[in-house]
Short mmCIF file of C-alpha atoms and ligand atoms in Angstrom, two decimals:
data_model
loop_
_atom_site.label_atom_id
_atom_site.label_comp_id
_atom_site.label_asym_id
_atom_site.label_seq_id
_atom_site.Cartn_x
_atom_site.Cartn_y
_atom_site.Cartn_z
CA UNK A 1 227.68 75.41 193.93
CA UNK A 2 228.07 76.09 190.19
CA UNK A 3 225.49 75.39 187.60
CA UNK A 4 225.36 72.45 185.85
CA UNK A 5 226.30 72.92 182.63
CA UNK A 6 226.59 69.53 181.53
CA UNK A 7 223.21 68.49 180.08
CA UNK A 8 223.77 65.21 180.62
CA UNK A 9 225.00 65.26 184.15
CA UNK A 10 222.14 66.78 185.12
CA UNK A 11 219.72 64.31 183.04
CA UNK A 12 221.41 61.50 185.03
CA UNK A 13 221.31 63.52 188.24
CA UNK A 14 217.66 64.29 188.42
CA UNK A 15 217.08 60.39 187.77
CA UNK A 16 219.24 59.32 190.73
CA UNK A 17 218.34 61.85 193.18
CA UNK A 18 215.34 60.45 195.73
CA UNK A 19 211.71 61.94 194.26
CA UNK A 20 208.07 62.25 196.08
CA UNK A 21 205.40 62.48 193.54
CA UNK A 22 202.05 63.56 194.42
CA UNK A 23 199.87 64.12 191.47
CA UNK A 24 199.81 61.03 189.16
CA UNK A 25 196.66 59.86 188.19
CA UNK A 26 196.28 55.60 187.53
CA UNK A 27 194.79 55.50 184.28
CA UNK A 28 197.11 58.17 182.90
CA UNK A 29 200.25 56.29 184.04
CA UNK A 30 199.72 53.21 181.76
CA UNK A 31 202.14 52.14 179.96
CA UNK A 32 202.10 52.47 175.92
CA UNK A 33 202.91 49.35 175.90
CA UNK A 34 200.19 48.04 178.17
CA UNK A 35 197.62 49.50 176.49
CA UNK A 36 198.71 48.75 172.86
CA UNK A 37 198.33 45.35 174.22
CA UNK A 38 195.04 45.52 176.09
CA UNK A 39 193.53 47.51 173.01
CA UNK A 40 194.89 44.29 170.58
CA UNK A 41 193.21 41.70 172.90
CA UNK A 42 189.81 43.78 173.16
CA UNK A 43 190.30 44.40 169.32
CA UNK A 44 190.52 40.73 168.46
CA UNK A 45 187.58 40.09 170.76
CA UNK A 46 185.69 42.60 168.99
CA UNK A 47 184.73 45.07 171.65
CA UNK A 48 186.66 47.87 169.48
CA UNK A 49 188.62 48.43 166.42
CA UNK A 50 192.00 48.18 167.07
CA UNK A 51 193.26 49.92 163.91
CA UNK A 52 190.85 53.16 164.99
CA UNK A 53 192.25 53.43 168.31
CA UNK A 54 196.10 52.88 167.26
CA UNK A 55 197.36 56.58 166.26
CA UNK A 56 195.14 57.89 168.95
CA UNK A 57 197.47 56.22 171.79
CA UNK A 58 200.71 56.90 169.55
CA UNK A 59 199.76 60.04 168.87
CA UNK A 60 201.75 63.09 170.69
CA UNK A 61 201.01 66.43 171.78
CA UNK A 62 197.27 65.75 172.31
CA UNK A 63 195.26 68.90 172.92
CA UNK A 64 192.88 69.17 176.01
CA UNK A 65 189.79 67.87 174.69
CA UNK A 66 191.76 64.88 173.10
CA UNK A 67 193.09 63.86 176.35
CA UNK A 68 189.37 63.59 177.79
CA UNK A 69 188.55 61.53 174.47
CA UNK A 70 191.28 59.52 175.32
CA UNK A 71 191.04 59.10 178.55
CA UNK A 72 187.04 57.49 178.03
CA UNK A 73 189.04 55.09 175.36
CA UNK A 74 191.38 53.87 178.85
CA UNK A 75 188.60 53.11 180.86
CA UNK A 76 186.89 51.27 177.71
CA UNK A 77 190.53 49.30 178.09
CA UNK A 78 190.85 49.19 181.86
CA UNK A 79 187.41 48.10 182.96
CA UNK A 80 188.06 45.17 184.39
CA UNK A 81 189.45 44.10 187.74
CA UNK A 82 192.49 42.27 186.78
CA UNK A 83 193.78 44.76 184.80
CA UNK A 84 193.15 47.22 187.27
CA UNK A 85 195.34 45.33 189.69
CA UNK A 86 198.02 44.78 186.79
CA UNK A 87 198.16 48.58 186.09
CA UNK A 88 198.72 49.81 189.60
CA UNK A 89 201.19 47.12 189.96
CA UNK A 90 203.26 48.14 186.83
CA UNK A 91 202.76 52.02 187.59
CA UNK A 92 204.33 51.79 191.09
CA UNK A 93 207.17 49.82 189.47
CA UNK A 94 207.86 52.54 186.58
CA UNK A 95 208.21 55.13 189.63
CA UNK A 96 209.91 53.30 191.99
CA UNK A 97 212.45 52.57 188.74
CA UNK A 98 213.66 55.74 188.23
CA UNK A 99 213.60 56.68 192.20
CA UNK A 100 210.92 57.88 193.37
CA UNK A 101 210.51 56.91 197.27
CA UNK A 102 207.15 58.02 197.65
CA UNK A 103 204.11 57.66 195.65
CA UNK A 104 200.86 59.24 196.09
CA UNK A 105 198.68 57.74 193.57
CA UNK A 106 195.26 58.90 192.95
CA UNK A 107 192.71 57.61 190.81
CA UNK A 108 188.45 57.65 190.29
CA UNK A 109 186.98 54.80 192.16
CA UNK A 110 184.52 53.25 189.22
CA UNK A 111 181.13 51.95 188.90
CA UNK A 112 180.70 48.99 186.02
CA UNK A 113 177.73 47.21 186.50
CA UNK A 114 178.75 44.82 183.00
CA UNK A 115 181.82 43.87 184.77
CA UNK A 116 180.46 43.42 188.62
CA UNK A 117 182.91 46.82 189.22
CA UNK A 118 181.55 48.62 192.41
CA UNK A 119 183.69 51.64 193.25
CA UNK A 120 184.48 49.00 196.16
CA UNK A 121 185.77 46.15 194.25
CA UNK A 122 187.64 48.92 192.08
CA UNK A 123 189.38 49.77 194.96
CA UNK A 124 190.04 46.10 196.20
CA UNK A 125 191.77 46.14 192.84
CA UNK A 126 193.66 48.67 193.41
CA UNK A 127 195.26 47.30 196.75
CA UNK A 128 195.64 43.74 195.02
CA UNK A 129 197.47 45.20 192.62
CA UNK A 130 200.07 47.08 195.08
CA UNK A 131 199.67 43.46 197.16
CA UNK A 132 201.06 42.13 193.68
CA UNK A 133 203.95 44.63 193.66
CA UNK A 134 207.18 42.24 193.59
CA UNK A 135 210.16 43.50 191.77
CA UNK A 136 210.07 46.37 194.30
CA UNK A 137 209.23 46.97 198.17
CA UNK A 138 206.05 48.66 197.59
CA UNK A 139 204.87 49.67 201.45
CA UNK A 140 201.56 50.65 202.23
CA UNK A 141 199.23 50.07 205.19
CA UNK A 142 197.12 47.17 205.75
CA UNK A 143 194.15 46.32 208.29
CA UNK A 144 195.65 46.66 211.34
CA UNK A 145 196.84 49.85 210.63
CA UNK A 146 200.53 48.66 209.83
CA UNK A 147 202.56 49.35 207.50
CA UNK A 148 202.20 46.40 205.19
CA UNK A 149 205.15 45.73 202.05
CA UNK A 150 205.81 42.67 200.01
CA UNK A 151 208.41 41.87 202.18
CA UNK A 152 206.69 42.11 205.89
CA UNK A 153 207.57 41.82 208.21
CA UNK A 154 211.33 43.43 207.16
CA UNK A 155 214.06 40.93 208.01
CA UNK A 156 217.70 41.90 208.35
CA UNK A 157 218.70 38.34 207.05
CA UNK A 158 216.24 38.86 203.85
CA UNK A 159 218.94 39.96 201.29
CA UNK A 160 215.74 39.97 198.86
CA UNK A 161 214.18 42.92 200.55
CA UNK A 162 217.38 44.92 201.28
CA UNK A 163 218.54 44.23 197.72
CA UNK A 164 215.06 45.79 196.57
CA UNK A 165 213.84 49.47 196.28
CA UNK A 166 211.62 51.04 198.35
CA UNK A 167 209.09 52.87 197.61
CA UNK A 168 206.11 54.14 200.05
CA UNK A 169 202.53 54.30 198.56
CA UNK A 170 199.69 56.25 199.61
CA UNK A 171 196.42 56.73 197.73
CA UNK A 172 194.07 59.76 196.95
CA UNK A 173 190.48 59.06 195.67
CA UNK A 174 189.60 60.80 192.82
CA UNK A 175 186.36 62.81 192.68
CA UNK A 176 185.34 62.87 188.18
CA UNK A 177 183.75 66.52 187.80
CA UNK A 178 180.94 64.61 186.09
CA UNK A 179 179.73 63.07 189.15
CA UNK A 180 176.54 63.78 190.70
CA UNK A 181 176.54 64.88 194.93
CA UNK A 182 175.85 61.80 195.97
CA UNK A 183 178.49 59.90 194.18
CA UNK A 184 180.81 62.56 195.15
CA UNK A 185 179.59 61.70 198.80
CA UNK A 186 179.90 57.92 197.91
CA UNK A 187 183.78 58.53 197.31
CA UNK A 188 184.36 60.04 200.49
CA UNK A 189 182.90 57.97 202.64
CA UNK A 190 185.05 55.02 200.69
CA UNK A 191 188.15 56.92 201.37
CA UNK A 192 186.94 57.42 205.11
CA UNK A 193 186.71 53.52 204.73
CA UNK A 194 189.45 52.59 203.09
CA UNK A 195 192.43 54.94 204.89
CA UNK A 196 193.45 51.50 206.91
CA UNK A 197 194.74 50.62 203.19
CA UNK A 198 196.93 53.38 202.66
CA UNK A 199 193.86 56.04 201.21
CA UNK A 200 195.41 59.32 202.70
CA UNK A 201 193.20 62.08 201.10
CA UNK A 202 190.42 63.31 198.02
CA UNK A 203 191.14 64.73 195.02
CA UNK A 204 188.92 66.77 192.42
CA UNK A 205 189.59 66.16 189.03
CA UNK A 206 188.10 65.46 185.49
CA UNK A 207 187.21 67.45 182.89
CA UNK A 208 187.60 71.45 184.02
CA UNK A 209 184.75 73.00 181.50
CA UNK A 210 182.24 70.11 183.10
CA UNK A 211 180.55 70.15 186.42
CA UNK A 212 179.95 73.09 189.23
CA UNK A 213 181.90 73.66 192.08
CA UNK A 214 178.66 73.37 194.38
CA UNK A 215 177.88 70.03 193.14
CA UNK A 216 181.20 68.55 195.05
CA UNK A 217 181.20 71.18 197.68
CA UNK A 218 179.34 68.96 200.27
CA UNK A 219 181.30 65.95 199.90
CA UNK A 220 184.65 67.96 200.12
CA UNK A 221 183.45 69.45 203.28
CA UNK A 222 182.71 66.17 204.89
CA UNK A 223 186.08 64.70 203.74
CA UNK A 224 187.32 68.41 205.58
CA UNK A 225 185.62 67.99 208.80
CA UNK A 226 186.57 63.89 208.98
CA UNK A 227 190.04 65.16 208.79
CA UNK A 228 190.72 63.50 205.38
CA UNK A 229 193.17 65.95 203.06
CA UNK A 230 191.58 67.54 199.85
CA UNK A 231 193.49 68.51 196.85
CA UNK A 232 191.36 70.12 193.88
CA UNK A 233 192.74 70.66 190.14
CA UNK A 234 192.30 74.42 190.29
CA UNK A 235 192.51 77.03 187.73
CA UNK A 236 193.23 74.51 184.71
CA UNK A 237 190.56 76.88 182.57
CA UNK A 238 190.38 80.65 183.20
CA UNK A 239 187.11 80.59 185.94
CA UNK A 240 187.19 82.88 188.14
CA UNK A 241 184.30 82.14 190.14
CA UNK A 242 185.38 78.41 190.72
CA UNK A 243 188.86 79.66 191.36
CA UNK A 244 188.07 81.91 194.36
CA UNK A 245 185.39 79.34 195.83
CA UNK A 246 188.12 76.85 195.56
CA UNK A 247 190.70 78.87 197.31
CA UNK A 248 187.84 80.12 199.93
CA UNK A 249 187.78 76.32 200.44
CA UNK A 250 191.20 76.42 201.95
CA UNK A 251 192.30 72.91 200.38
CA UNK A 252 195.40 71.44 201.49
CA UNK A 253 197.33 71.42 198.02
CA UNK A 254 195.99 72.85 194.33
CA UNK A 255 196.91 71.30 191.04
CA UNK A 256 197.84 73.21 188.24
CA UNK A 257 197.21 76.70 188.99
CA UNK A 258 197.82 78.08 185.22
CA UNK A 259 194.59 80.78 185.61
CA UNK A 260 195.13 82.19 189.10
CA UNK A 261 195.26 86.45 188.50
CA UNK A 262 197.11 88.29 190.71
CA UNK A 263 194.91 88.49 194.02
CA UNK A 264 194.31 84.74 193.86
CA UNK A 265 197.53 84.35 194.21
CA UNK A 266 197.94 86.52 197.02
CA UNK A 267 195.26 84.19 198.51
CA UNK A 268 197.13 81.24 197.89
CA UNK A 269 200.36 82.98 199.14
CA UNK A 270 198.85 83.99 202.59
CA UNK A 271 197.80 80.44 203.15
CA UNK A 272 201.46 78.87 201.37
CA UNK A 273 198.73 76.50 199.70
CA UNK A 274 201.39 73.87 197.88
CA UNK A 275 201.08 73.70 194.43
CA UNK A 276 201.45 70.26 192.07
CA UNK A 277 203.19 71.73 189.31
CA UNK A 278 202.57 69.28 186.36
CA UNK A 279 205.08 71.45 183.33
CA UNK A 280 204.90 69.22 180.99
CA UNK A 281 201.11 68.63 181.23
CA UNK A 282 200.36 72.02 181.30
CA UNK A 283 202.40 72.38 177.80
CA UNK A 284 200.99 69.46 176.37
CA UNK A 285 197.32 70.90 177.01
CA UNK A 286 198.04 74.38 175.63
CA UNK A 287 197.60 75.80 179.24
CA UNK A 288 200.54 78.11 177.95
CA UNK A 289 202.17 79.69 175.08
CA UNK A 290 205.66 78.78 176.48
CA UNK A 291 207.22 76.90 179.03
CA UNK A 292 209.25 80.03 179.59
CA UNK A 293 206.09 81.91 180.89
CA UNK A 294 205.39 79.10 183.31
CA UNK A 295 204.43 80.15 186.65
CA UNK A 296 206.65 78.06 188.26
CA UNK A 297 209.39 80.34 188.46
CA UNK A 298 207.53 83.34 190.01
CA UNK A 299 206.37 80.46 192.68
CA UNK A 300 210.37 79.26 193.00
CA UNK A 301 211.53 82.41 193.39
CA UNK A 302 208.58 83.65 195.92
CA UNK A 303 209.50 80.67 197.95
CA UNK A 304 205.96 79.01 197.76
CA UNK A 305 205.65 75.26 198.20
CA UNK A 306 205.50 73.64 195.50
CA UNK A 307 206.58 70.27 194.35
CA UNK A 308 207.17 69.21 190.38
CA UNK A 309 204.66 66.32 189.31
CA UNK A 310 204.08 64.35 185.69
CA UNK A 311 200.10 64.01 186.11
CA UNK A 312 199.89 61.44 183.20
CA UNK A 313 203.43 59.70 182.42
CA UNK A 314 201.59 57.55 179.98
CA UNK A 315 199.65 60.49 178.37
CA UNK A 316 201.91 62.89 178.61
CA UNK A 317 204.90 60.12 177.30
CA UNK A 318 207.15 62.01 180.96
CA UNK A 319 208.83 60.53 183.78
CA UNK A 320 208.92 62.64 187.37
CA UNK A 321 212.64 62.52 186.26
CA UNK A 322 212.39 63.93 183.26
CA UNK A 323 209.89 67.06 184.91
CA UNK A 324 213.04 67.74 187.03
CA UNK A 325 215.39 68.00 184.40
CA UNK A 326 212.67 70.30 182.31
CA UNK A 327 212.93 72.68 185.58
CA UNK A 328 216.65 72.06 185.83
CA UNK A 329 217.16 72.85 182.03
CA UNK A 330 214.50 75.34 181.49
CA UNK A 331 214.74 77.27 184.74
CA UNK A 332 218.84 77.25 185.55
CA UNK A 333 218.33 75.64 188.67
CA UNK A 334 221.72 73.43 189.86
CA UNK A 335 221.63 70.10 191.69
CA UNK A 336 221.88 71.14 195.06
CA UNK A 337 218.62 72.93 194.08
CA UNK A 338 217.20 70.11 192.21
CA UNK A 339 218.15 67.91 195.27
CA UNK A 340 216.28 70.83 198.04
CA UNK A 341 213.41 70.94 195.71
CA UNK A 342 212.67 67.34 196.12
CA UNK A 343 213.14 67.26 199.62
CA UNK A 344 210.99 70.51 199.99
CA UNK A 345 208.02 68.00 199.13
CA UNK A 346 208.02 65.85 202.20
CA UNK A 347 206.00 68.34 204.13
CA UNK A 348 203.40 68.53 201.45
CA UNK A 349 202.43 64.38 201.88
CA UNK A 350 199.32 63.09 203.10
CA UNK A 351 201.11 60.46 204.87
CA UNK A 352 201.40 60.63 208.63
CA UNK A 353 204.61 61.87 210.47
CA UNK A 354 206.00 58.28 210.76
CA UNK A 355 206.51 58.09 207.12
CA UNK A 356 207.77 61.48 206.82
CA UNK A 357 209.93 60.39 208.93
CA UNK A 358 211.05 57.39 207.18
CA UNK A 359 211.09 59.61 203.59
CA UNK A 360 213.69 62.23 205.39
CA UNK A 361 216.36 59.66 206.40
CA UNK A 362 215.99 58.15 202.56
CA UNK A 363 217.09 62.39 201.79
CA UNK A 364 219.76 62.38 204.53
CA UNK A 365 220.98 59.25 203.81
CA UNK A 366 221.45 59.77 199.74
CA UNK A 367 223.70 63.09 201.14
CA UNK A 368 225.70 61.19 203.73
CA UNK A 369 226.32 59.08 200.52
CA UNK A 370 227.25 61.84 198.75
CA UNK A 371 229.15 63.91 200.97
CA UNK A 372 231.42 60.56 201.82
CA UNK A 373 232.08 60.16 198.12
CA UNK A 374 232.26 63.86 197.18
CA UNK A 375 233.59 65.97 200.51
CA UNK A 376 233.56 69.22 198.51
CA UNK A 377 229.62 68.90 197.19
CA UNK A 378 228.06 70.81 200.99
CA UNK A 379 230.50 73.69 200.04
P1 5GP B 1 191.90 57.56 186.87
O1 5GP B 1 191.24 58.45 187.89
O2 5GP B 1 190.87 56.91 185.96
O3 5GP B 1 192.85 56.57 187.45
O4 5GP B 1 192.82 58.51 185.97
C1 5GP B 1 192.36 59.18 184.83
C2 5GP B 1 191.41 60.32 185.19
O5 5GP B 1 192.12 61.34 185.90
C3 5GP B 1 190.83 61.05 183.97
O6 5GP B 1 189.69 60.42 183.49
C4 5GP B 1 190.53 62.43 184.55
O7 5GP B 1 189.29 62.40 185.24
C5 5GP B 1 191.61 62.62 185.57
N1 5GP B 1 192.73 63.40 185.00
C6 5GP B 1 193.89 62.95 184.52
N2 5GP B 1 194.67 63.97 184.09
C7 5GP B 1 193.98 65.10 184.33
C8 5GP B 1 194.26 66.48 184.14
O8 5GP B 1 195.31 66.91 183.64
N3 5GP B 1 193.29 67.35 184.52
C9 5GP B 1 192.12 66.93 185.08
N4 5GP B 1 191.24 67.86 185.45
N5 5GP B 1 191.83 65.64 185.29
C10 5GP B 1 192.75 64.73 184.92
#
């Protein structure tokens, strides 16, 4: 297979070519658009000044601690149910757009007490909002354990469903690093709860300079010994300490990964812990001098999982597509590469074997496609 030298090509390539994404966070996939609009409503009701909070969501290239500034100004805009359920529904739409067939979306269940928000009814929110889901087939799992989509049950006459992409959702609760034990513990036992809806695992995230590693330990070892998944945001900050408790944790996937020394990543290596590589995040937050010096290509070239990720697409102003061609471009990787490194990712889900299932024959079938079309691309 020769490289793709066509720039281009392989923009338009990486866009068609089926995607998983794993690490996207809600309230950093909003749209610009979406929130320009929900800051002009809350700015005409007078909750905030619109004009102050304008260049803060246009601005670009945000450093870390403007993120977390920014990110309190989102849930100041997204406190409220219905536009919790309005966001979900437009994120899975902007992925399932530019083809990605499976979405595990996480996000930080929310307390509101103004606003009648439990991290219950935030939730509820959530699912109403992928209930909502109609320009797509958005499937995810309902009460009785089924797999529930906008266009259940799937009929072969329906040319509205088979016209419509699909896209399978699964959910990861977010732990916030500024949480206390027992709101950590609250989470879990949500996501214990809630995985007839689709929730398929915890996450630890927020702020990396706030909160200690024992505070969430407990609730990450119940979520453990229920069986529920655990991903942690590891090594975004150069800590030491947290980074070896977190890899003595054994968690199913890390985030990130931009401070790991050389013996935590033997660590990592002996247990082939995946990593959510997030490049462009990491070069927005000044994680690294270079994109060239990106660990990702020790990682490729090791042959450790790994699996490319936005984190924020409304943040970080990215696409999942556009994090392929960065690796594509950046790394000289070709398209049967790009294509294998996509696929690599379906062992890495939360989801259970049946969907796994489902998300290799969406692979297989995109390469019957192509190899009818193009008999010489196998060779
Ligand atoms: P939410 O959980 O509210 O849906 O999504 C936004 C939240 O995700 C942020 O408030 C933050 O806690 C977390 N988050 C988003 N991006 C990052 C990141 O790059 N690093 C860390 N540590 N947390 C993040």
């Amino acid at each position: 297979m020769e490289k793709c030298t066509n720039l281009a090509e392989m923009k338009e390539w990486c866009r068609a070519i089926p995607k998983i994404e794993l690490h996207a966070h809600l309230n950093g996939c909003i749209r610009d658009s979406t929130l320009l609009e929900l800051a002009k409503l809350l700015g005409e009701k007078g909750v905030i000044i619109f004009a102050d909070v304008e260049h803060v969501i246009r601005k670009c290239g945000r450093s870390l601690t403007e993120c977390f500034q920014l990110f309190d100004l989102f849930h100041i805009l997204a406190t409220d149910h219905e536009t919790i359920s309005r966001i979900t529904k437009e994120v899975v739409e902007d992925f399932a757009a530019e083809e990605v067939v499976y979405l595990e979306l996480r996000t930080t269940p929310k307390n509101n007490e103004a606003k009648g928000m439990t991290k219950r009814s935030y939730m509820k929110a959530v699912i109403n909002g992928l209930r909502s889901v109609d320009t797509v087939d958005a499937s995810f799992i309902n009460l009785n354990g089924k797999t529930e989509s906008f266009c259940e049950p799937m009929q072969k006459s329906c040319t509205t469903c088979m016209e419509k992409k699909k896209i399978y959702v699964r959910l990861l609760l977010s732990i916030d690093r500024r949480e206390t034990t027992a709101a950590a513990m609250e989470t879990v036992c949500l996501a214990l709860e809630m995985r007839e809806f689709g929730v398929v695992g915890i996450d630890l995230s927020g702020n990396p300079v706030v909160g200690e590693w024992d505070t969430f330990l407990p609730a990450l070892k119940y979520a453990k010994e229920q069986g529920l998944p655990v991903t942690l945001h590891c090594g975004e900050v150069s800590n030491k300490m947290e980074i070896q408790a977190m890899l003595n944790f054994s968690p199913d996937r890390i985030g990130h990964a931009c401070f790991l020394d050389e013996d935590d990543w033997e660590k990592a290596r002996l247990s082939q812990i995946p990593v959510e590589i997030c490049l462009t995040s990491n070069l927005r937050t000044q994680r690294l001098s270079s994109i060239h010096v990106h660990h990702f290509a020790n990682l490729y070239n090791a042959n450790h999982p790994l699996v490319l990720c936005t984190d924020d697409t409304g943040l970080f102003s990215t696409s999942l597509s556009n994090e392929y061609y960065l690796a594509a471009e950046t790394f000289g990787l070709d398209k049967k590469d790009m294509l294998q490194l996509g696929a690599n990712a379906i062992e890495f889900v939360f989801a259970d074997s049946e969907v796994k299932k489902a998300i290799r024959e969406i692979f297989r079938a995109f390469e019957r496609r192509l190899t009818d079309e193009f008999p010489s691309w196998k060779s």
